[in-house]
Coordinates of C-alpha atoms and ligand atoms in Angstrom, one line a residue:
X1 CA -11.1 -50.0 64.9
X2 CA -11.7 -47.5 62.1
X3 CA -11.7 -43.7 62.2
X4 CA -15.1 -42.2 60.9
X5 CA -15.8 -39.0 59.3
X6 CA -19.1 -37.9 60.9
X7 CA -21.3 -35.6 57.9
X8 CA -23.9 -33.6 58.6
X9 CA -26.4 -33.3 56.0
X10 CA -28.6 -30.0 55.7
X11 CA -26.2 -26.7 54.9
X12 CA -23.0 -29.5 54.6
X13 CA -23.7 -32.2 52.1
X14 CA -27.0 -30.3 50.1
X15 CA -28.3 -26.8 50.8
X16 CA -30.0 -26.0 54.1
X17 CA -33.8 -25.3 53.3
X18 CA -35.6 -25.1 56.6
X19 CA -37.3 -28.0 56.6
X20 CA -36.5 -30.6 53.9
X21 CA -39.9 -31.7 53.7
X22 CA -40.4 -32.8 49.1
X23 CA -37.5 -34.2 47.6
X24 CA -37.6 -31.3 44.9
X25 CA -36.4 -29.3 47.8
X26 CA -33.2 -31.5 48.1
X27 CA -30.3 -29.8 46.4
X28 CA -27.0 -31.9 46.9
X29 CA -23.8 -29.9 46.4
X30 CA -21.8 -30.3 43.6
X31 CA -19.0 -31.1 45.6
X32 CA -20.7 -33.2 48.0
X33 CA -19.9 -36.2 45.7
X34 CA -16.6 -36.0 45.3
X35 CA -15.6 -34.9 49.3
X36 CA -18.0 -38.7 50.1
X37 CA -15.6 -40.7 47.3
X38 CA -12.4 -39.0 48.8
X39 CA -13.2 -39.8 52.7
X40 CA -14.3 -44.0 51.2
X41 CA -10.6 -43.8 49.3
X42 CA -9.0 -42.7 52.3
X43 CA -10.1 -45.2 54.7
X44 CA -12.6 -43.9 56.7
X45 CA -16.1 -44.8 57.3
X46 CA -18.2 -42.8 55.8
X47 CA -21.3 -41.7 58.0
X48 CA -24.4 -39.4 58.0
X49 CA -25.4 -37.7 61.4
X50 CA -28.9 -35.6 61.1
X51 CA -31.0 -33.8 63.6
X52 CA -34.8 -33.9 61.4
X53 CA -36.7 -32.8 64.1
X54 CA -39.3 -32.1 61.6
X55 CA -40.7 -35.4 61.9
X56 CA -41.4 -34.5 65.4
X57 CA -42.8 -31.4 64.5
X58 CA -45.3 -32.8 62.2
X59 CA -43.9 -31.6 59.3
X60 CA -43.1 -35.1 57.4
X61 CA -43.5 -38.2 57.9
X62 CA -40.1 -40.4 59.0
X63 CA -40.6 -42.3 55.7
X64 CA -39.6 -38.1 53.6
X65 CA -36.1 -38.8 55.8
X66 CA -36.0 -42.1 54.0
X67 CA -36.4 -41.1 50.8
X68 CA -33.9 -38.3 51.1
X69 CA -31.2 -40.4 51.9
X70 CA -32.3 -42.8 48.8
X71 CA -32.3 -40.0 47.1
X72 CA -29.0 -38.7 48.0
X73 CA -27.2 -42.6 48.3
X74 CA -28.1 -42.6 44.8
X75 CA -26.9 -39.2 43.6
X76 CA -23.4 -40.1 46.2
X77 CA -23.8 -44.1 44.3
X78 CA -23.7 -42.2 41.0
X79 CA -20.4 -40.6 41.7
X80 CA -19.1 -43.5 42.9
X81 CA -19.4 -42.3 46.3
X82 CA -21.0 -44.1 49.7
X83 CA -21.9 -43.7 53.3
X84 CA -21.5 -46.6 55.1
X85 CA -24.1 -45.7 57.5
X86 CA -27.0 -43.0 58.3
X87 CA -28.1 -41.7 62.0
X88 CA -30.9 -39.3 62.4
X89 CA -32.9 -37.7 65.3
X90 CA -36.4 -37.4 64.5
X91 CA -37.3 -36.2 67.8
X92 CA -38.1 -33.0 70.1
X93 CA -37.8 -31.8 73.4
X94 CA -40.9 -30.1 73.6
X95 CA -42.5 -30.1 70.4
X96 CA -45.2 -32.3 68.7
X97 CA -46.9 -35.7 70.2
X98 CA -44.5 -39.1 71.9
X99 CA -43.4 -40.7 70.7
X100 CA -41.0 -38.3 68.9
X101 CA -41.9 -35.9 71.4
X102 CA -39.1 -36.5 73.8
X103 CA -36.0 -35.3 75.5
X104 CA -33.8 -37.7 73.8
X105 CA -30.3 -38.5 73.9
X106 CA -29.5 -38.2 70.3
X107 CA -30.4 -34.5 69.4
X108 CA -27.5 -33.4 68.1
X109 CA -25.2 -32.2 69.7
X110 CA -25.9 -34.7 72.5
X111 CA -23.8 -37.8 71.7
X112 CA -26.4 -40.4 71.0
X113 CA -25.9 -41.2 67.5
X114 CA -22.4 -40.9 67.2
X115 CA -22.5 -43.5 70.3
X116 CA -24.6 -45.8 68.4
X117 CA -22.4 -45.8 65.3
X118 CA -19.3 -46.0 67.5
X119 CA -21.0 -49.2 69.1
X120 CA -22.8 -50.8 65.7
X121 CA -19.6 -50.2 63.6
X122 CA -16.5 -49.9 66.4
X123 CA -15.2 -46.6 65.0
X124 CA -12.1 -45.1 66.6
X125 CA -13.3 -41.8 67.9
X126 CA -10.7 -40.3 69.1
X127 CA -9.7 -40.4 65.2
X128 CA -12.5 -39.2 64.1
X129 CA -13.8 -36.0 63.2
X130 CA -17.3 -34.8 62.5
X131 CA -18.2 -31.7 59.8
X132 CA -20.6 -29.6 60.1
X133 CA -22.4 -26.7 59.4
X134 CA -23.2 -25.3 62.9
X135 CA -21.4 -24.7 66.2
X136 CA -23.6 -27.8 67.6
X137 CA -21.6 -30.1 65.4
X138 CA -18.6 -28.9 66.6
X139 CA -19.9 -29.7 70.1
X140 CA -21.2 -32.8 69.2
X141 CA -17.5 -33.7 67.8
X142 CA -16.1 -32.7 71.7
X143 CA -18.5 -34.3 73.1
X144 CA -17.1 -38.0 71.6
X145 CA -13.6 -37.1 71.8
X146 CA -13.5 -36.3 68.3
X147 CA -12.5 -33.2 66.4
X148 CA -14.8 -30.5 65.0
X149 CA -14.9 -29.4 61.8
X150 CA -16.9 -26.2 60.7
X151 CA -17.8 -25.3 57.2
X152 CA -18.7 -21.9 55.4
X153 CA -22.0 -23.2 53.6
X154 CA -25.4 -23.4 55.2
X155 CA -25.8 -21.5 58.5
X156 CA -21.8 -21.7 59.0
X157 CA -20.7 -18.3 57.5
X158 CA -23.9 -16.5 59.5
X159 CA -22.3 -18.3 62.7
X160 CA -18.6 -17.5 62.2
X161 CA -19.5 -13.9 61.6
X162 CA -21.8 -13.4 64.2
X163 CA -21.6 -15.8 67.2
X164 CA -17.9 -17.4 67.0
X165 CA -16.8 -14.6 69.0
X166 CA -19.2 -16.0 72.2
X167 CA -17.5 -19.6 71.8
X168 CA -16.1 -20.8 74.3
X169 CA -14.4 -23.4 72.1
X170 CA -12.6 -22.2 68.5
X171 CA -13.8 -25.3 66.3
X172 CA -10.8 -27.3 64.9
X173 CA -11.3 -26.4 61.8
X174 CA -12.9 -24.4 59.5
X175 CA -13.8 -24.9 55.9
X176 CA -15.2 -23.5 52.9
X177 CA -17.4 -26.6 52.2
X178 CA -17.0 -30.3 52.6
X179 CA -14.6 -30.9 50.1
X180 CA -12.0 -28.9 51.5
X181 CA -12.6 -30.1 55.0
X182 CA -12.6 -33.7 53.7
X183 CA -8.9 -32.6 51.9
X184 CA -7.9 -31.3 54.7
X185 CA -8.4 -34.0 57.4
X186 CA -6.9 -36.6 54.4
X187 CA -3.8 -34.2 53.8
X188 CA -3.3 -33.8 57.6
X189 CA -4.6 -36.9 59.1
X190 CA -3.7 -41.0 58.4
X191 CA -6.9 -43.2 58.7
Ligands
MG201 MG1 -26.6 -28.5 59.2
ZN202 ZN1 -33.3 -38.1 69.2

């Protein structure tokens, strides 16, 4: 069993937009690159978890959250960097038409796709961690046993200035970006 860095993608690994719904929305942190190559040198897994509850929505089709992650597999591929696997949730609880209309189990933070991975790929979770840039990542990292990581970019400055004091739960760390989470997990941690 492997340990797994969990990676969010909007406001962690590119910049959050709303809704990424044309690829020439997509902007991929510089550092994103080298913080993907540094968790695949360190040993381990490497994997994408994404709430796009815009395909639910109506917004874009499933097949725009496909060609984001082409898009960004061969931006990460062109540092030398992977994931070895990509989880989304393109559903809703209440909005837009079933099938992705539904009150699914993988909605972050609910556990669903860090279960699947755990299951498809047998990840050691309580190794793990998961970085993100909201609180519900965080959650989502409790929720499987795992540490929570919270970075600065995206919503995560907005939420440590305004909301962290409601927690309930401090995350387990927090970060300017990805890269220095990804440091910091390597520096502290042994995969
Ligand atoms: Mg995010
Ligand atoms: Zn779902």
């Amino acid at each position: 069993m492997r340990p797994a860095v969990f990676i969010d993608r909007d406001g962690t690994l590119c910049d959050e937009v709303g809704y990424l719904n044309h690829l020439s929305r997509m902007r991929i942190f510089p550092f994103a690159v080298e913080a993907v190559r540094l968790v695949n040198r360190s040993g381990w897994l490497a994997v994408l978890v994404t709430n796009q509850a815009g395909v639910a929505r109506g917004y874009f089709p499933e097949s725009m959250v496909a060609e984001a992650h082409a898009l960004l597999g061969a931006r990460l591929a062109s540092g030398g960097a992977h994931l070895d696997a990509v989880y989304y949730c393109p559903h809703h609880p209440s909005a837009g038409e079933p099938p992705y209309r539904q009150d699914c189990t993988c909605r972050k933070p609910k556990p669903g796709l860090i279960e699947r991975a755990a299951a498809e790929h047998g990840i050691d979770l309580a190794r793990s961690f998961v970085i993100g840039d909201r609180y519900h990542d965080v959650q989502l990292a409790w929720a499987v046993g795992a540490r929570g990581v919270l970075v600065r970019t995206g919503y995560g400055a907005g939420e440590l200035v305004h909301l962290s004091a409601r927690w309930p739960r401090q995350p387990d760390l927090v970060a300017d970006h990805v890269l220095e989470a990804v440091e910091r997990i390597v520096s502290e941690s042994r995969a």
